[in-house]
Amino acid sequence: MLQCSSALYGSRNLSDIEIGHRYRLLIDAVQDYAIFMLDPAGNVTSWNPGAERAKGYAPDDIVGQHFSVFYSDEDVAANKPAQLLAAATLQGRAEDEGWRVRKDGSRFWANVVITAVHDENGALLGFAKITRDLSERRRLEELERAVGTSSLVQQARENEQKRIARELHDDLGQQITALKMTLALHETELVQHVGTDAPGALRSVRELAAQIDTMAASLRRIAADLRPPVLDDLGLEAALEWMTEAFEQRYGVSARCEIQADALRLNDLAAICLYRVVQEALTNVARHAHANHVSVRLSTENRQCHLRIRDDGVGLPEDFPPRGDAFGLVGMRERILLLGGVLSVESSPGNGVTIDAQVPLSRILVKDQA
Ligand SMILES: Nc1ncnc2c1ncn2[C@@H]1O[C@H](COP(=O)(O)OP(=O)(O)OP(=O)(O)O)[C@@H](O)[C@H]1O
Ligand SMILES: [Mg+2]
């Protein structure tokens, strides 16, 4: 006590009463910790404003009550409060982390330290109890865990899509090619042996060949949507250029892709996440925007990567945010969050939609480039 007080108050001589008073002021000034005393039986004998803030009891409500009121029914049934006091008595100190209950019945996640206080003869005077509300830290940890799990789920999904795309290409794709070659042989034989005597048969064979071509094109498109080979082969910049060109051709909406970044060596997760954001944004433009023009811009500045997709369509509807089963924008935001970035969506009536994503380069480049 005296050692502490000299450190706290410097060399000035202060009476024990003054020191006690100043300690009281100090403890009352603490807002972020519940600091209070218990008598040897565990009844509350003092209460600071931090405790009132954390637990919701005014001093008059709680002083004199047993501290087990802060514990859940399960903890009380398991005799936890008494066990903590016994441990503090035996070892001088007991620490615990767990749910605690406020006056209004709500729970918070707390770190609790109980320290036994003795007089100069070693007799137990009671306990000092310090409780810290860790709900926010726990919430952040849970969020981090959820983001981590979501990253694993995304990666597993991308890997699965990659596998299906490869199967489609290598298995079904090869079979279609073989079918087309067999049909071409039949066509040649028909021309050689039957000549113009069977025009109906020849026409059917040619129609079949055209249908097989259509099938092969659909197969390539589906496989490319699942996993664009250009992304793996040539990187994000080329993939975005390819995607905007294909978009323009498919939907007749003029589309421009602008890359203002030195060749980026992106890690796999970043490449596919940014690619999927643009893919979903363009799909939304095709489905909802009635736009004449859309632009996609990828740039880097101040150790950040910026991605912007802007259209000149009708803009977001008045009843935005949308119904519960719309996942496109939510998915975009999650992907950008996975990369440690932020995504914003802007729109004013008649002014189209602008999607802006910003991610730190350190999170998206392969390690030796970051
Ligand atoms: N570019 C856009 N122009 C106009 N409205 C848009 C645009 N992008 C999104 N919206 C509006 O925002 C809503 C939500 O988009 P979101 O992509 O989340 O869902 P969705 O496209 O309706 O369904 P999905 O889950 O299949 O993507 C859309 O229903 C649409 O009303
Ligand atoms: Mg959508």
XYZ file of C-alpha atoms and ligand atoms in Angstrom:
402
model
C 0.000 0.000 0.000
C 2.718 2.465 0.999
C 4.909 1.470 -1.946
C 2.016 1.994 -4.308
C 1.097 5.279 -2.775
C 4.611 6.716 -3.055
C 4.661 5.745 -6.707
C 1.275 7.315 -7.208
C 1.757 10.492 -5.256
C 5.450 11.179 -5.588
C 7.412 12.365 -2.611
C 4.693 14.427 -0.929
C 3.719 13.129 2.494
C 0.058 12.188 2.573
C -1.961 10.794 5.444
C -3.550 7.342 5.116
C -6.967 9.041 5.033
C -5.916 11.261 2.111
C -4.433 8.282 0.309
C -7.642 6.278 0.872
C -9.672 9.202 -0.421
C -7.522 9.509 -3.555
C -7.753 5.776 -4.229
C -11.516 6.080 -3.946
C -11.468 8.924 -6.504
C -9.240 6.880 -8.785
C -11.524 3.847 -8.660
C -14.619 6.006 -9.122
C -13.043 7.575 -12.203
C -12.619 4.181 -13.876
C -15.478 3.689 -16.309
C -14.343 0.683 -18.304
C -13.897 -1.765 -15.448
C -16.336 -2.867 -12.796
C -14.300 -2.615 -9.589
C -15.911 -3.589 -6.315
C -15.294 -5.301 -3.002
C -16.856 -8.381 -1.499
C -16.879 -9.383 2.148
C -15.440 -12.832 2.995
C -18.884 -14.409 2.393
C -19.147 -12.875 -1.084
C -21.567 -10.011 -0.377
C -20.960 -6.769 -2.238
C -19.568 -4.027 0.028
C -18.520 -1.326 -2.486
C -19.457 -0.452 -6.055
C -17.819 1.885 -8.572
C -19.470 3.733 -11.521
C -17.760 1.309 -13.935
C -19.624 -1.528 -12.204
C -22.888 0.377 -12.459
C -22.242 0.930 -16.157
C -21.333 -2.691 -16.867
C -23.957 -4.414 -14.764
C -26.785 -1.884 -14.524
C -27.158 -1.881 -10.704
C -27.061 1.419 -8.774
C -25.012 1.090 -5.528
C -28.194 1.017 -3.386
C -29.572 -1.913 -5.433
C -26.580 -4.126 -5.008
C -24.512 -3.350 -1.915
C -25.299 -6.102 0.595
C -26.345 -8.655 -2.039
C -24.395 -11.816 -2.751
C -22.235 -11.567 -5.869
C -23.748 -14.779 -7.298
C -26.519 -12.536 -8.761
C -24.001 -11.724 -11.544
C -23.838 -15.379 -12.607
C -26.168 -17.378 -14.803
C -28.493 -19.978 -13.271
C -26.301 -22.745 -14.735
C -23.157 -21.284 -13.161
C -24.910 -20.881 -9.807
C -26.166 -24.478 -10.036
C -22.580 -25.567 -10.764
C -21.438 -23.642 -7.656
C -19.067 -21.492 -9.711
C -19.193 -18.315 -7.537
C -18.248 -20.252 -4.401
C -15.511 -22.127 -6.286
C -13.962 -18.856 -7.496
C -13.940 -17.429 -3.946
C -12.377 -20.656 -2.652
C -9.684 -20.511 -5.356
C -8.968 -16.839 -4.611
C -8.728 -17.599 -0.874
C -6.343 -20.493 -1.520
C -4.161 -18.995 -4.241
C -4.592 -15.273 -3.527
C -6.154 -14.706 -6.934
C -8.639 -16.381 -9.318
C -9.304 -15.430 -12.910
C -12.207 -16.472 -15.089
C -13.764 -15.653 -18.432
C -17.408 -16.328 -19.165
C -20.972 -15.058 -19.410
C -22.217 -12.714 -16.728
C -25.719 -11.401 -16.196
C -26.753 -7.729 -15.982
C -29.559 -6.385 -13.828
C -31.938 -6.446 -16.825
C -31.151 -10.145 -17.421
C -29.023 -9.558 -20.545
C -25.684 -11.357 -20.755
C -22.220 -10.086 -21.482
C -18.901 -11.866 -21.943
C -16.552 -10.918 -19.136
C -13.051 -11.330 -17.865
C -13.092 -11.484 -14.059
C -10.230 -11.300 -11.586
C -10.924 -11.913 -7.902
C -8.129 -11.066 -5.479
C -8.194 -11.961 -1.787
C -7.528 -8.974 0.524
C -5.932 -9.600 3.929
C -5.130 -7.339 6.848
C -1.599 -6.964 8.167
C -2.124 -10.069 10.384
C -3.160 -12.207 7.425
C -6.875 -12.333 8.295
C -9.159 -12.377 5.234
C -10.919 -8.999 4.907
C -12.749 -9.870 1.699
C -12.119 -9.788 -2.016
C -11.447 -7.165 -4.673
C -13.232 -8.047 -7.870
C -12.442 -6.508 -11.251
C -14.706 -7.314 -14.173
C -14.061 -6.261 -17.761
C -16.769 -6.459 -20.437
C -15.208 -8.319 -23.375
C -18.404 -8.586 -25.440
C -17.058 -6.311 -28.169
C -13.743 -8.184 -28.371
C -15.580 -11.501 -28.476
C -17.900 -10.172 -31.178
C -14.875 -9.122 -33.256
C -13.228 -12.510 -32.692
C -16.433 -14.256 -33.784
C -16.615 -11.995 -36.814
C -12.995 -12.817 -37.671
C -13.751 -16.523 -37.282
C -16.858 -16.157 -39.476
C -14.867 -14.305 -42.131
C -12.195 -17.019 -41.946
C -14.816 -19.762 -42.318
C -16.498 -17.898 -45.111
C -13.128 -17.598 -46.860
C -12.663 -21.363 -46.596
C -16.196 -21.974 -47.895
C -15.606 -19.590 -50.813
C -12.332 -21.291 -51.648
C -13.901 -24.750 -51.451
C -16.707 -23.567 -53.736
C -14.266 -22.078 -56.239
C -12.196 -25.280 -56.225
C -15.322 -27.328 -56.805
C -16.372 -25.078 -59.691
C -12.889 -25.398 -61.146
C -13.168 -29.198 -60.933
C -16.608 -29.251 -62.597
C -15.394 -26.899 -65.352
C -12.436 -29.223 -66.014
C -14.693 -32.310 -66.073
C -17.082 -30.584 -68.484
C -14.204 -29.648 -70.744
C -12.197 -32.870 -70.560
C -15.024 -35.406 -70.486
C -18.196 -34.042 -72.089
C -16.190 -31.703 -74.332
C -14.111 -34.595 -75.692
C -17.202 -36.720 -76.262
C -18.866 -33.916 -78.223
C -15.731 -33.507 -80.344
C -15.678 -37.281 -81.027
C -19.372 -37.177 -81.974
C -18.740 -34.291 -84.345
C -15.858 -36.150 -86.020
C -17.929 -39.341 -86.433
C -20.739 -37.322 -87.952
C -18.301 -35.617 -90.342
C -17.159 -39.104 -91.477
C -20.776 -40.134 -92.060
C -21.354 -36.962 -94.023
C -18.345 -37.697 -96.274
C -19.505 -41.315 -96.786
C -23.025 -40.178 -97.556
C -21.756 -37.727 -100.151
C -19.427 -40.344 -101.707
C -21.732 -43.381 -101.764
C -25.241 -42.029 -101.939
C -24.491 -38.707 -103.587
C -27.487 -36.525 -104.248
C -29.941 -39.485 -104.082
C -30.675 -38.957 -100.435
C -30.932 -35.202 -99.881
C -33.060 -35.670 -96.742
C -30.409 -37.814 -95.020
C -27.653 -35.363 -95.878
C -29.691 -32.425 -94.573
C -30.356 -34.251 -91.272
C -26.681 -35.021 -90.818
C -25.781 -31.368 -91.404
C -28.508 -30.197 -89.022
C -27.188 -32.600 -86.396
C -23.671 -31.224 -86.930
C -24.970 -27.641 -86.418
C -26.759 -28.715 -83.222
C -23.579 -30.309 -81.942
C -21.713 -27.025 -82.601
C -24.326 -25.148 -80.573
C -24.004 -27.702 -77.781
C -20.210 -27.348 -77.787
C -20.501 -23.529 -77.610
C -22.941 -23.761 -74.675
C -20.650 -26.179 -72.921
C -17.677 -23.836 -73.343
C -19.718 -20.896 -72.043
C -20.977 -22.810 -68.999
C -17.474 -24.056 -68.192
C -16.032 -20.553 -68.623
C -18.702 -19.080 -66.313
C -17.833 -21.677 -63.708
C -14.117 -21.004 -64.000
C -12.816 -18.657 -66.674
C -9.684 -20.280 -68.149
C -8.414 -16.826 -69.118
C -8.220 -15.916 -65.419
C -5.864 -18.811 -64.688
C -3.929 -18.444 -67.934
C -3.600 -14.679 -68.398
C -4.603 -13.046 -65.109
C -7.331 -10.703 -63.888
C -6.663 -7.795 -66.246
C -7.071 -9.956 -69.378
C -10.035 -11.756 -67.833
C -11.838 -8.446 -67.170
C -11.218 -7.303 -70.750
C -12.522 -10.625 -72.047
C -15.550 -10.416 -69.760
C -16.557 -6.885 -70.809
C -16.183 -7.774 -74.517
C -18.283 -10.930 -74.066
C -20.839 -8.862 -72.106
C -21.144 -6.309 -74.902
C -21.630 -9.047 -77.485
C -24.123 -10.994 -75.414
C -26.331 -8.151 -74.189
C -25.755 -5.405 -76.769
C -24.832 -2.867 -74.046
C -21.664 -0.928 -74.835
C -18.978 -1.876 -72.310
C -15.488 -0.487 -71.702
C -12.705 -1.916 -69.578
C -9.962 0.376 -68.325
C -6.919 -0.986 -66.529
C -4.723 1.590 -64.802
C -2.425 -0.696 -62.913
C 0.986 -2.196 -63.512
C 0.818 -5.936 -64.100
C -0.491 -7.224 -60.807
C 0.513 -10.629 -59.536
C -2.604 -11.378 -57.577
C -3.017 -14.316 -55.259
C -5.665 -16.874 -56.293
C -8.288 -15.739 -53.802
C -7.977 -12.071 -54.782
C -8.131 -12.801 -58.516
C -11.283 -14.879 -58.273
C -12.973 -12.547 -55.738
C -12.416 -9.416 -57.867
C -13.441 -11.336 -60.990
C -16.691 -12.520 -59.354
C -17.513 -8.982 -58.148
C -17.317 -7.659 -61.715
C -19.195 -10.703 -63.031
C -22.087 -10.147 -60.595
C -22.098 -6.371 -61.204
C -22.343 -6.898 -64.973
C -25.057 -9.525 -64.533
C -26.987 -6.957 -62.486
C -26.528 -4.374 -65.232
C -27.932 -6.847 -67.777
C -30.849 -7.815 -65.538
C -31.867 -4.583 -63.842
C -30.204 -1.451 -65.244
C -31.601 -0.873 -68.791
C -28.261 0.839 -69.391
C -26.681 2.087 -72.613
C -23.169 1.936 -71.299
C -21.161 0.313 -68.543
C -17.523 0.824 -67.587
C -15.192 -1.337 -65.533
C -12.062 0.267 -64.141
C -9.217 -1.353 -62.224
C -6.544 0.948 -60.814
C -3.961 1.149 -58.060
C -3.028 4.126 -55.938
C -1.518 4.627 -52.474
C -1.017 0.903 -51.876
C -4.718 0.311 -52.590
C -6.433 -1.427 -55.464
C -9.641 0.235 -56.691
C -12.315 -1.482 -58.701
C -15.225 0.517 -60.091
C -18.190 -0.669 -62.141
C -20.444 2.157 -63.297
C -23.555 2.057 -65.467
C -25.835 4.779 -66.824
C -29.061 2.879 -66.262
C -32.161 3.483 -64.147
C -30.392 3.276 -60.786
C -31.410 1.345 -57.687
C -35.152 1.044 -57.072
C -36.818 3.147 -54.403
C -37.568 0.120 -52.242
C -33.845 -0.713 -52.007
C -32.472 -2.616 -49.966
C -33.963 -5.566 -51.783
C -35.934 -8.600 -50.714
C -34.246 -11.199 -48.526
C -33.399 -13.618 -51.317
C -31.155 -11.213 -53.285
C -27.593 -12.318 -52.755
C -25.631 -10.545 -55.473
C -24.682 -7.333 -53.670
C -24.314 -9.140 -50.348
C -21.953 -11.631 -51.979
C -19.906 -8.824 -53.554
C -19.529 -7.127 -50.186
C -18.512 -10.407 -48.515
C -15.871 -11.124 -51.129
C -14.360 -7.670 -50.732
C -14.492 -7.998 -46.943
C -12.594 -11.279 -47.274
C -9.799 -9.302 -48.915
C -9.791 -6.777 -46.061
C -11.452 -4.117 -48.223
C -14.652 -2.073 -48.376
C -17.378 -1.916 -50.987
C -19.833 0.924 -51.554
C -22.856 1.119 -53.836
C -24.013 4.525 -55.010
C -27.035 5.519 -56.998
C -29.436 8.392 -57.406
C -32.662 8.133 -59.394
C -31.948 7.986 -63.106
C -28.182 8.128 -62.586
C -27.266 4.503 -62.807
C -25.338 2.534 -60.239
C -21.686 2.847 -59.251
C -20.001 0.072 -57.345
C -16.692 0.958 -55.763
C -14.403 -1.519 -54.093
C -11.136 -0.698 -52.409
C -8.738 -3.348 -51.115
C -5.220 -3.030 -49.673
C -2.589 -4.284 -52.130
C -0.787 -6.038 -49.269
C -3.746 -8.445 -48.998
C -4.131 -9.301 -52.662
C -0.658 -9.573 -54.176
C 1.371 -12.778 -54.055
C 3.695 -12.604 -51.080
C 6.970 -11.602 -52.757
C 5.272 -8.757 -54.682
C 3.399 -7.374 -51.665
N -26.951 -1.965 -61.848
C -28.162 -1.929 -61.300
N -29.118 -1.095 -61.774
C -30.351 -1.047 -61.221
N -30.720 -1.802 -60.144
C -29.815 -2.636 -59.649
C -28.502 -2.763 -60.176
N -27.826 -3.671 -59.447
C -28.677 -4.104 -58.510
N -29.871 -3.491 -58.619
C -31.048 -3.639 -57.744
O -30.573 -4.159 -56.517
C -31.231 -5.367 -56.221
C -30.268 -6.282 -55.507
O -29.266 -6.770 -56.370
P -28.663 -8.196 -56.056
O -27.617 -8.473 -57.064
O -28.296 -8.222 -54.617
O -29.893 -9.179 -56.220
P -30.615 -9.720 -57.533
O -29.801 -9.386 -58.732
O -32.035 -9.228 -57.507
O -30.638 -11.283 -57.264
P -29.382 -12.280 -57.261
O -29.357 -12.848 -55.876
O -29.700 -13.294 -58.303
O -28.145 -11.484 -57.586
C -31.739 -5.895 -57.531
O -32.877 -6.703 -57.353
C -32.073 -4.623 -58.280
O -33.337 -4.145 -57.919
Mg -27.736 -9.833 -58.806
